[in-house]
Short mmCIF file of C-alpha atoms and ligand atoms in Angstrom, two decimals:
data_model
loop_
_atom_site.label_atom_id
_atom_site.label_comp_id
_atom_site.label_asym_id
_atom_site.label_seq_id
_atom_site.Cartn_x
_atom_site.Cartn_y
_atom_site.Cartn_z
CA MET A 6 12.81 17.53 3.51
CA ALA A 7 13.75 14.55 1.29
CA LYS A 8 12.58 12.97 -1.95
CA ILE A 9 11.93 9.32 -1.15
CA PHE A 10 11.31 6.23 -3.29
CA LEU A 11 9.52 3.38 -1.46
CA HIS A 12 9.62 -0.17 -2.84
CA THR A 13 7.39 -2.80 -1.24
CA SER A 14 7.63 -6.61 -1.57
CA GLY A 15 5.40 -9.30 -0.17
CA CYS A 16 1.94 -9.63 1.30
CA SER A 17 -0.86 -7.11 1.81
CA PHE A 18 0.20 -6.77 5.47
CA ASN A 19 3.60 -5.50 4.29
CA HIS A 20 1.80 -3.08 1.95
CA ALA A 21 -0.18 -1.85 4.94
CA ASP A 22 3.17 -1.19 6.69
CA SER A 23 4.27 0.81 3.62
CA GLU A 24 1.08 2.88 3.89
CA THR A 25 2.00 3.62 7.54
CA ILE A 26 5.59 4.55 6.54
CA THR A 27 4.12 6.84 3.84
CA GLY A 28 1.63 8.43 6.24
CA ILE A 29 4.32 9.21 8.85
CA LEU A 30 6.82 10.61 6.32
CA LEU A 31 4.23 12.75 4.50
CA ARG A 32 3.21 14.13 7.90
CA ALA A 33 6.91 15.06 8.34
CA HIS A 34 6.80 16.89 4.99
CA HIS A 35 8.92 14.44 3.02
CA GLN A 36 7.99 13.84 -0.62
CA PHE A 37 7.52 10.51 -2.43
CA VAL A 38 8.82 10.16 -5.97
CA ALA A 39 7.97 7.56 -8.60
CA SER A 40 11.51 6.35 -9.37
CA GLU A 41 14.85 5.67 -7.67
CA ASP A 42 16.59 8.13 -10.01
CA GLU A 43 14.62 11.09 -8.66
CA ALA A 44 15.09 9.97 -5.04
CA GLU A 45 17.60 11.16 -2.44
CA LEU A 46 16.74 8.11 -0.35
CA VAL A 47 15.33 4.66 -1.18
CA ILE A 48 13.32 2.58 1.32
CA LEU A 49 13.13 -1.16 0.58
CA ASN A 50 10.25 -2.76 2.49
CA SER A 51 11.24 -6.43 2.32
CA CYS A 52 9.61 -9.89 2.45
CA THR A 53 11.15 -13.02 3.99
CA VAL A 54 8.57 -15.66 3.05
CA LYS A 55 10.68 -17.17 0.25
CA SER A 56 14.34 -17.07 -0.71
CA ASN A 57 13.81 -15.27 -4.04
CA PRO A 58 12.63 -11.91 -2.63
CA GLU A 59 15.45 -12.04 -0.10
CA GLN A 60 18.04 -12.68 -2.81
CA ARG A 61 16.58 -9.83 -4.88
CA LEU A 62 16.86 -7.58 -1.82
CA HIS A 63 20.53 -8.44 -1.37
CA ALA A 64 21.20 -7.71 -5.06
CA THR A 65 19.42 -4.35 -4.82
CA MET A 66 21.39 -3.43 -1.69
CA ARG A 67 24.67 -4.19 -3.51
CA ARG A 68 23.59 -2.13 -6.55
CA LEU A 69 22.46 0.88 -4.48
CA SER A 70 25.75 0.76 -2.55
CA ARG A 71 27.67 0.75 -5.85
CA GLU A 72 25.57 3.71 -7.05
CA ARG A 73 26.23 5.46 -3.70
CA LYS A 74 22.46 5.90 -3.27
CA LYS A 75 21.31 6.26 0.34
CA PHE A 76 18.87 3.53 1.37
CA ILE A 77 17.05 1.99 4.31
CA VAL A 78 16.03 -1.67 4.51
CA ALA A 79 12.68 -2.21 6.24
CA GLY A 80 10.34 -5.13 6.74
CA CYS A 81 10.56 -8.83 7.54
CA VAL A 82 14.06 -9.68 6.23
CA PRO A 83 16.11 -7.59 8.71
CA GLN A 84 13.55 -8.20 11.48
CA ALA A 85 13.84 -11.99 11.11
CA ASP A 86 17.60 -11.96 10.56
CA SER A 87 18.86 -8.99 12.58
CA ALA A 88 22.27 -10.54 13.31
CA ASN A 89 23.05 -10.92 9.61
CA LYS A 90 26.37 -9.13 8.86
CA LEU A 91 24.79 -7.79 5.68
CA PHE A 92 22.85 -5.34 7.85
CA SER A 93 25.70 -4.39 10.19
CA HIS A 94 26.35 -1.10 8.35
CA VAL A 95 22.96 -0.55 6.74
CA PRO A 96 20.15 1.53 8.27
CA VAL A 97 17.34 -0.94 9.00
CA LEU A 98 13.78 -0.29 10.13
CA GLY A 99 12.06 -3.20 11.88
CA VAL A 100 8.37 -4.08 11.54
CA ASN A 101 7.69 -2.93 15.11
CA ALA A 102 9.43 0.44 14.78
CA LEU A 103 7.58 2.06 11.88
CA ASP A 104 6.85 5.10 14.07
CA LYS A 105 10.60 5.85 14.10
CA VAL A 106 10.91 6.03 10.30
CA ASP A 107 11.22 9.84 10.17
CA GLU A 108 14.01 9.78 12.76
CA LEU A 109 15.86 7.09 10.76
CA VAL A 110 15.40 8.96 7.47
CA ASN A 111 16.95 12.11 8.96
CA LEU A 112 19.85 10.17 10.54
CA THR A 113 20.52 8.35 7.25
CA LEU A 114 20.49 11.58 5.22
CA ALA A 115 22.87 13.13 7.78
CA GLU A 116 25.09 10.01 7.49
CA SER A 117 24.97 9.69 11.27
CA GLU A 118 26.35 6.55 12.98
CA GLN A 119 23.10 6.54 14.97
CA ALA A 120 21.37 5.31 11.80
CA PHE A 121 22.94 1.92 12.48
CA ASN A 122 21.50 1.71 16.03
CA LYS A 123 19.72 -1.68 15.78
CA GLU A 124 18.40 -1.47 19.34
CA LEU A 125 16.47 1.67 18.47
CA PHE A 126 15.15 0.67 15.05
CA LEU A 127 14.81 -3.12 15.33
CA SER A 128 12.67 -3.59 18.43
CA SER A 129 10.82 -6.85 19.06
CA THR A 130 8.17 -5.04 21.09
CA GLN A 131 4.99 -5.12 19.02
CA GLN A 132 2.75 -2.08 18.92
CA ASP A 133 -0.65 -1.13 17.51
CA MET A 134 0.27 0.34 14.10
CA LEU A 135 -3.21 1.85 13.75
CA ARG A 136 -2.15 4.55 16.26
CA PHE A 137 0.08 6.03 13.53
CA PRO A 138 -0.91 7.97 10.42
CA SER A 139 -1.35 6.00 7.20
CA SER A 140 -1.62 7.08 3.59
CA ARG A 141 -3.44 4.92 1.03
CA LEU A 142 -1.20 3.88 -1.91
CA HIS A 143 -4.22 2.84 -3.98
CA PRO A 144 -6.85 5.43 -5.02
CA PHE A 145 -9.80 3.64 -3.38
CA ARG A 146 -8.51 0.44 -1.78
CA GLU A 147 -7.66 0.65 1.93
CA ILE A 148 -5.57 -2.10 3.54
CA ILE A 149 -6.25 -2.42 7.27
CA PRO A 150 -3.92 -4.62 9.36
CA LEU A 151 -5.78 -6.43 12.15
CA ASN A 152 -3.07 -8.16 14.14
CA ALA A 153 0.65 -8.76 13.91
CA GLY A 154 1.98 -12.29 14.36
CA CYS A 155 0.06 -15.49 14.92
CA LEU A 156 -0.56 -18.32 17.39
CA SER A 157 1.18 -20.96 15.29
CA SER A 158 4.80 -21.98 14.72
CA CYS A 159 4.83 -23.75 11.39
CA SER A 160 8.07 -25.66 10.87
CA TYR A 161 8.86 -24.03 7.50
CA CYS A 162 7.95 -20.45 8.37
CA LYS A 163 10.42 -17.57 8.53
CA THR A 164 7.68 -14.93 8.88
CA LYS A 165 7.18 -16.03 12.47
CA ASP A 166 10.72 -14.85 13.27
CA ALA A 167 9.75 -11.40 11.97
CA ARG A 168 6.16 -10.97 13.07
CA GLY A 169 6.24 -12.97 16.32
CA ASP A 170 3.33 -14.09 18.42
CA LEU A 171 -0.25 -12.90 18.05
CA PHE A 172 -0.76 -9.20 18.85
CA SER A 173 -4.29 -8.16 17.96
CA TYR A 174 -4.90 -4.48 17.35
CA ASP A 175 -7.58 -2.57 19.30
CA PRO A 176 -11.01 -3.16 17.67
CA ARG A 177 -11.96 0.50 18.30
CA LEU A 178 -8.87 1.68 16.34
CA ILE A 179 -9.70 -0.78 13.55
CA ARG A 180 -13.30 0.47 13.42
CA ASN A 181 -12.12 4.11 13.36
CA ARG A 182 -9.68 3.40 10.53
CA PHE A 183 -12.42 1.50 8.67
CA ARG A 184 -14.96 4.32 8.99
CA GLN A 185 -12.41 7.00 8.17
CA ALA A 186 -11.37 5.13 5.03
CA ILE A 187 -14.96 4.82 3.77
CA ASN A 188 -15.68 8.46 4.58
CA ASP A 189 -12.51 9.30 2.58
CA GLY A 190 -13.88 7.48 -0.46
CA ALA A 191 -12.48 3.93 -0.11
CA LYS A 192 -14.59 1.43 -2.04
CA GLU A 193 -12.60 -1.71 -1.25
CA ILE A 194 -11.23 -2.63 2.16
CA TRP A 195 -8.72 -5.42 2.62
CA LEU A 196 -8.57 -6.74 6.20
CA THR A 197 -5.20 -8.43 6.57
CA SER A 198 -2.88 -10.31 8.91
CA GLN A 199 -0.76 -13.47 9.03
CA ASP A 200 -3.88 -15.29 10.26
CA THR A 201 -7.14 -13.30 10.47
CA GLY A 202 -8.76 -16.37 12.09
CA ALA A 203 -6.55 -15.82 15.14
CA TYR A 204 -7.63 -12.18 15.44
CA GLY A 205 -8.78 -11.25 18.93
CA LEU A 206 -8.03 -14.60 20.58
CA ASP A 207 -5.57 -12.67 22.79
CA ARG A 208 -8.30 -10.09 23.53
CA GLU A 209 -11.36 -12.27 24.30
CA THR A 210 -12.94 -11.48 20.98
CA ASN A 211 -12.72 -12.95 17.51
CA ILE A 212 -12.82 -12.11 13.81
CA ALA A 213 -16.59 -12.72 13.48
CA ARG A 214 -17.32 -10.17 16.21
CA LEU A 215 -14.90 -7.68 14.68
CA LEU A 216 -16.58 -8.05 11.26
CA SER A 217 -20.01 -7.47 12.83
CA LEU A 218 -18.69 -4.29 14.45
CA LEU A 219 -17.16 -3.00 11.22
CA LEU A 220 -20.15 -3.86 9.04
CA GLU A 221 -22.48 -1.73 11.13
CA LYS A 222 -21.19 1.00 8.82
CA GLU A 223 -23.60 1.76 5.97
CA GLY A 224 -22.40 2.59 2.47
CA SER A 225 -21.45 1.19 -0.94
CA PHE A 226 -18.14 -0.56 -0.43
CA ARG A 227 -16.85 -4.11 -0.31
CA VAL A 228 -14.68 -5.81 2.29
CA ARG A 229 -12.25 -8.65 1.59
CA LEU A 230 -11.28 -10.77 4.57
CA GLY A 231 -7.61 -11.83 4.35
CA MET A 232 -6.33 -15.36 4.81
CA THR A 233 -7.41 -17.36 7.82
CA ASN A 234 -5.88 -20.71 8.82
CA PRO A 235 -8.32 -23.57 9.49
CA THR A 236 -6.92 -23.86 13.02
CA TYR A 237 -9.31 -21.67 15.06
CA VAL A 238 -12.32 -21.15 12.71
CA HIS A 239 -14.36 -23.92 14.40
CA ARG A 240 -14.52 -21.77 17.56
CA PHE A 241 -16.76 -19.14 15.88
CA GLN A 242 -17.71 -20.84 12.61
CA ASP A 243 -21.48 -20.27 12.80
CA GLU A 244 -21.00 -16.57 13.69
CA LEU A 245 -18.57 -16.20 10.78
CA ILE A 246 -20.87 -17.95 8.30
CA LYS A 247 -23.71 -15.66 9.42
CA ILE A 248 -21.68 -12.46 8.92
CA PHE A 249 -20.54 -13.71 5.48
CA SER A 250 -24.10 -13.13 4.24
CA HIS A 251 -23.64 -9.39 4.82
CA PRO A 252 -23.98 -7.57 1.45
CA SER A 253 -20.78 -5.55 1.94
CA LEU A 254 -18.55 -8.59 2.56
CA PHE A 255 -17.04 -10.37 -0.45
CA LYS A 256 -18.15 -14.04 -0.43
CA PHE A 257 -14.50 -15.05 -0.57
CA LEU A 258 -12.81 -17.30 1.98
CA HIS A 259 -9.02 -17.65 1.68
CA ILE A 260 -8.10 -20.60 3.87
CA PRO A 261 -4.60 -22.08 3.30
CA VAL A 262 -4.56 -25.87 3.90
CA GLN A 263 -1.00 -26.36 2.54
CA SER A 264 -1.33 -30.18 2.19
CA GLY A 265 -4.01 -32.88 1.86
CA SER A 266 -2.02 -35.28 4.02
CA ASN A 267 -2.31 -35.32 7.81
CA SER A 268 1.21 -36.68 8.21
CA VAL A 269 2.61 -33.76 6.18
CA LEU A 270 0.48 -31.29 8.20
CA ARG A 271 1.97 -32.77 11.38
CA ARG A 272 5.52 -32.27 10.03
CA MET A 273 4.55 -28.71 9.04
CA LYS A 274 3.20 -28.19 12.59
CA ARG A 275 0.11 -26.57 11.10
CA GLY A 276 -2.07 -27.44 14.10
CA TYR A 277 -5.13 -28.84 12.29
CA ARG A 278 -6.20 -31.96 10.38
CA VAL A 279 -7.42 -32.16 6.79
CA GLU A 280 -10.88 -33.10 8.06
CA GLN A 281 -11.17 -29.71 9.82
CA PHE A 282 -10.48 -27.93 6.52
CA VAL A 283 -13.03 -30.14 4.68
CA ASN A 284 -15.72 -29.44 7.32
CA ILE A 285 -15.16 -25.67 7.15
CA VAL A 286 -15.37 -25.62 3.33
CA LYS A 287 -18.54 -27.73 3.37
CA ALA A 288 -20.18 -25.57 6.06
CA PHE A 289 -19.52 -22.31 4.19
CA ARG A 290 -20.73 -23.86 0.92
CA LYS A 291 -23.91 -25.11 2.58
CA ALA A 292 -24.68 -21.50 3.52
CA ASP A 293 -23.68 -20.12 0.10
CA PRO A 294 -23.00 -22.69 -2.67
CA LEU A 295 -21.38 -19.98 -4.83
CA ILE A 296 -18.87 -18.79 -2.21
CA THR A 297 -15.33 -18.57 -3.67
CA ILE A 298 -12.90 -20.72 -1.69
CA ALA A 299 -9.18 -20.06 -2.12
CA THR A 300 -6.41 -22.15 -0.61
CA ASP A 301 -2.61 -22.45 -0.62
CA ILE A 302 -0.61 -25.64 -1.21
CA ILE A 303 3.11 -26.21 -0.64
CA CYS A 304 4.41 -28.88 -3.04
CA GLY A 305 7.43 -31.06 -2.19
CA PHE A 306 7.53 -30.48 1.57
CA PRO A 307 10.37 -32.58 3.08
CA GLY A 308 9.16 -36.12 3.73
CA GLU A 309 6.08 -35.76 1.46
CA THR A 310 5.62 -39.19 -0.17
CA GLU A 311 3.89 -39.91 -3.50
CA LYS A 312 0.93 -41.12 -1.43
CA ASP A 313 0.88 -37.86 0.57
CA PHE A 314 0.93 -35.80 -2.60
CA ASP A 315 -1.80 -37.97 -4.08
CA GLU A 316 -3.95 -37.10 -1.03
CA THR A 317 -3.38 -33.41 -1.82
CA LEU A 318 -4.50 -33.88 -5.43
CA LYS A 319 -7.56 -35.86 -4.27
CA LEU A 320 -8.50 -33.18 -1.73
CA ILE A 321 -8.36 -30.33 -4.26
CA ASP A 322 -10.22 -32.45 -6.83
CA LYS A 323 -12.90 -33.72 -4.42
CA LEU A 324 -13.64 -30.24 -3.03
CA GLU A 325 -13.31 -28.56 -6.45
CA ILE A 326 -11.29 -25.66 -4.99
CA PRO A 327 -11.35 -22.99 -7.74
CA VAL A 328 -8.47 -20.81 -6.43
CA VAL A 329 -5.26 -22.62 -5.46
CA ASN A 330 -2.07 -20.64 -4.76
CA ILE A 331 0.65 -23.19 -5.50
CA SER A 332 4.13 -22.88 -3.97
CA LYS A 333 7.12 -25.12 -4.38
CA PHE A 334 8.66 -25.87 -0.99
CA TYR A 335 11.31 -23.27 -0.15
CA LEU A 336 13.89 -23.96 2.52
CA ARG A 337 14.28 -20.98 4.86
CA PRO A 338 17.40 -20.67 7.06
CA GLY A 339 16.71 -20.81 10.79
CA THR A 340 13.47 -22.81 10.42
CA GLN A 341 12.92 -26.36 11.77
CA ALA A 342 12.28 -27.63 8.23
CA GLU A 343 15.81 -26.57 7.29
CA HIS A 344 17.03 -29.70 9.09
CA PHE A 345 14.59 -32.11 7.37
CA GLU A 346 15.79 -34.27 4.47
CA GLN A 347 14.98 -32.24 1.33
CA HIS A 348 13.42 -33.41 -1.94
CA ASN A 349 15.29 -32.58 -5.15
CA SER A 350 14.03 -29.66 -7.24
CA ILE A 351 12.99 -31.91 -10.18
CA LEU A 352 10.53 -33.83 -8.04
CA ILE A 353 9.23 -30.60 -6.44
CA LYS A 354 8.70 -29.08 -9.91
CA LYS A 355 6.99 -32.26 -11.16
CA ARG A 356 4.49 -32.12 -8.28
CA SER A 357 3.75 -28.39 -8.65
CA THR A 358 3.22 -28.90 -12.40
CA ALA A 359 0.80 -31.76 -11.77
CA LEU A 360 -1.17 -29.69 -9.26
CA ALA A 361 -1.23 -26.66 -11.60
CA ALA A 362 -2.70 -28.81 -14.39
CA LEU A 363 -5.42 -30.19 -12.08
CA HIS A 364 -6.12 -26.68 -10.76
CA LYS A 365 -6.63 -25.27 -14.26
CA LYS A 366 -9.19 -28.00 -15.09
CA ILE A 367 -11.10 -27.41 -11.83
CA ALA A 368 -10.93 -23.63 -12.26
CA LEU A 369 -12.53 -23.82 -15.71
CA ARG A 370 -15.19 -26.26 -14.47
CA SER A 371 -16.00 -23.94 -11.55
CA GLN A 372 -16.55 -21.01 -13.91
CA GLN A 373 -19.47 -22.67 -15.78
CA PRO A 374 -22.24 -21.50 -13.38
CA TRP A 375 -21.14 -17.89 -14.15
CA LYS A 376 -21.85 -18.09 -17.88
CA GLN A 377 -24.39 -15.36 -18.77
CA TRP A 378 -24.24 -14.09 -15.16
CA GLN A 379 -25.58 -10.56 -14.81
CA GLY A 380 -25.11 -8.28 -11.85
CA SER A 381 -23.15 -5.58 -10.06
CA VAL A 382 -19.35 -5.44 -9.94
CA LEU A 383 -16.79 -3.12 -8.35
CA VAL A 384 -14.27 -1.86 -10.93
CA CYS A 385 -10.99 -2.37 -9.05
CA GLU A 386 -7.98 -1.82 -11.30
CA LYS A 387 -6.55 -1.49 -14.78
CA GLY A 388 -6.01 -4.74 -16.67
CA LYS A 389 -3.98 -5.63 -19.78
CA ASN A 390 -4.72 -4.19 -23.25
CA ASN A 391 -6.80 -1.25 -21.95
CA THR A 392 -9.17 -3.53 -20.07
CA LEU A 393 -10.42 -3.10 -16.52
CA ILE A 394 -10.52 -5.70 -13.74
CA ALA A 395 -13.68 -5.84 -11.68
CA ARG A 396 -14.89 -8.10 -8.85
CA ASN A 397 -18.42 -9.27 -8.21
CA ASP A 398 -19.73 -10.08 -4.72
CA TRP A 399 -18.23 -13.58 -4.92
CA TYR A 400 -14.87 -11.94 -5.68
CA LYS A 401 -14.94 -13.46 -9.17
CA GLN A 402 -12.50 -11.63 -11.42
CA ILE A 403 -14.42 -10.07 -14.34
CA ILE A 404 -12.63 -8.34 -17.22
CA LEU A 405 -14.38 -5.31 -18.75
CA GLN A 406 -13.66 -3.28 -21.87
CA GLU A 407 -15.12 -0.11 -20.38
CA GLY A 408 -15.97 1.34 -16.98
CA ILE A 409 -14.90 3.77 -14.28
CA LEU A 410 -12.37 2.76 -11.65
CA GLY A 411 -13.73 2.76 -8.11
CA THR A 412 -17.39 2.54 -9.16
CA PHE A 413 -20.01 -0.19 -9.11
CA GLN A 414 -21.56 -1.06 -12.45
CA GLU A 415 -23.96 -3.60 -13.94
CA VAL A 416 -22.38 -6.14 -16.29
CA LYS A 417 -23.19 -9.35 -18.16
CA VAL A 418 -20.70 -12.19 -18.51
CA LYS A 419 -20.21 -13.37 -22.11
CA THR A 420 -17.20 -15.66 -21.95
CA VAL A 421 -15.54 -17.76 -19.24
CA TYR A 422 -11.87 -18.62 -18.82
CA PRO A 423 -10.18 -20.68 -16.10
CA PHE A 424 -9.07 -17.66 -14.09
CA ASP A 425 -11.46 -14.88 -15.17
CA LEU A 426 -14.84 -14.08 -16.65
CA ARG A 427 -15.26 -11.50 -19.46
CA THR A 428 -18.01 -9.21 -20.67
CA PHE A 429 -16.84 -9.53 -24.25
S1 LIG B 520 0.51 -19.21 10.65
FE1 LIG B 520 2.35 -20.42 10.30
S2 LIG B 520 2.96 -19.84 8.21
FE2 LIG B 520 1.56 -18.26 8.93
S3 LIG B 520 2.84 -16.67 9.82
FE3 LIG B 520 2.22 -18.05 11.48
S4 LIG B 520 3.88 -19.54 11.68
FE4 LIG B 520 4.07 -18.53 9.67
#
């Protein structure tokens, strides 16, 4: 049996895939080590969303080859770019073939030509990953994937080439994994996919119904719902708002809008209008004025005019969105947007800087109601300088000087900062 080092890049869905890879290989009596040096084999679980992680992957592949270290490349990069010559003589494990990881590990260690069999290890046939064993990589946080793929085809997106069309996992398997995780001591559950709002639309159900099913489970734990596009929420909005009042669900809605301009959204092929996003945010805030809304914005999308960008700034300012994940536009090969006329990097940087400055002001303003707040938090992870990072029910980040990881504790906020609250 081998000593394996697993490196994961990208989103929580990719981390869930790494937990499946770990579960299958532990079941096959392999051992995971904490560094490449100790490892006989390295598995690189890759991300294709932006060019940087892909370039880092290529550099790591070159280095490992130089060091004659055996390695496997898994994840979205080879899945979305299977014909790339770079992978012609590299063992690759596609996102739909995680169940074959043990077979590929043994073939790679044996230096068998079969390890390069792309047909076997790079299938495009999606399958329910919850049928396979999984092993949590965090002491008390469980990541549960809900569906692979999505119903959209955004013009800039490379992930679509890897994850494909919507394939919702069986709600009974999700519920079993959820209950098992809580019985095994999980305190935080991340429900994740490329678009949780699309969950179940290929199975005559939806995310609100799935949440109701999962939250029948009693216990002291918190659930974070992963990002949902604005596209389909209107179909079950009232149900979803109702279930968001459940005490075990973080009052946190991550809903990427990407731009405040309808003409840019059309070029992105996002499939919704700005007004839809505004209505959803207002409806959730009407039900819970303190709910934490997070969104994503791409700055400098091809064809985005000054007026378009101004609409984005106005949208974020008008809605006072406290959490904004800002990305500079990144051209991905093989996407429709690759053929659009590109902005220069100086302009893209200028726009992302302007949005970051606005975001910081709004973030600090939005923290004011939390001054002197007192209540229960879940202590989630270690922070800097011997601090601990906790989350309250509105998923506000609260920094503590003392506490026990994986427990709930009562705290009082003393100071507020743009991106966190502190008890000291
Ligand atoms: S919703 Fe759009 S951006 Fe997200 S994975 Fe699907 S195609 Fe890509």
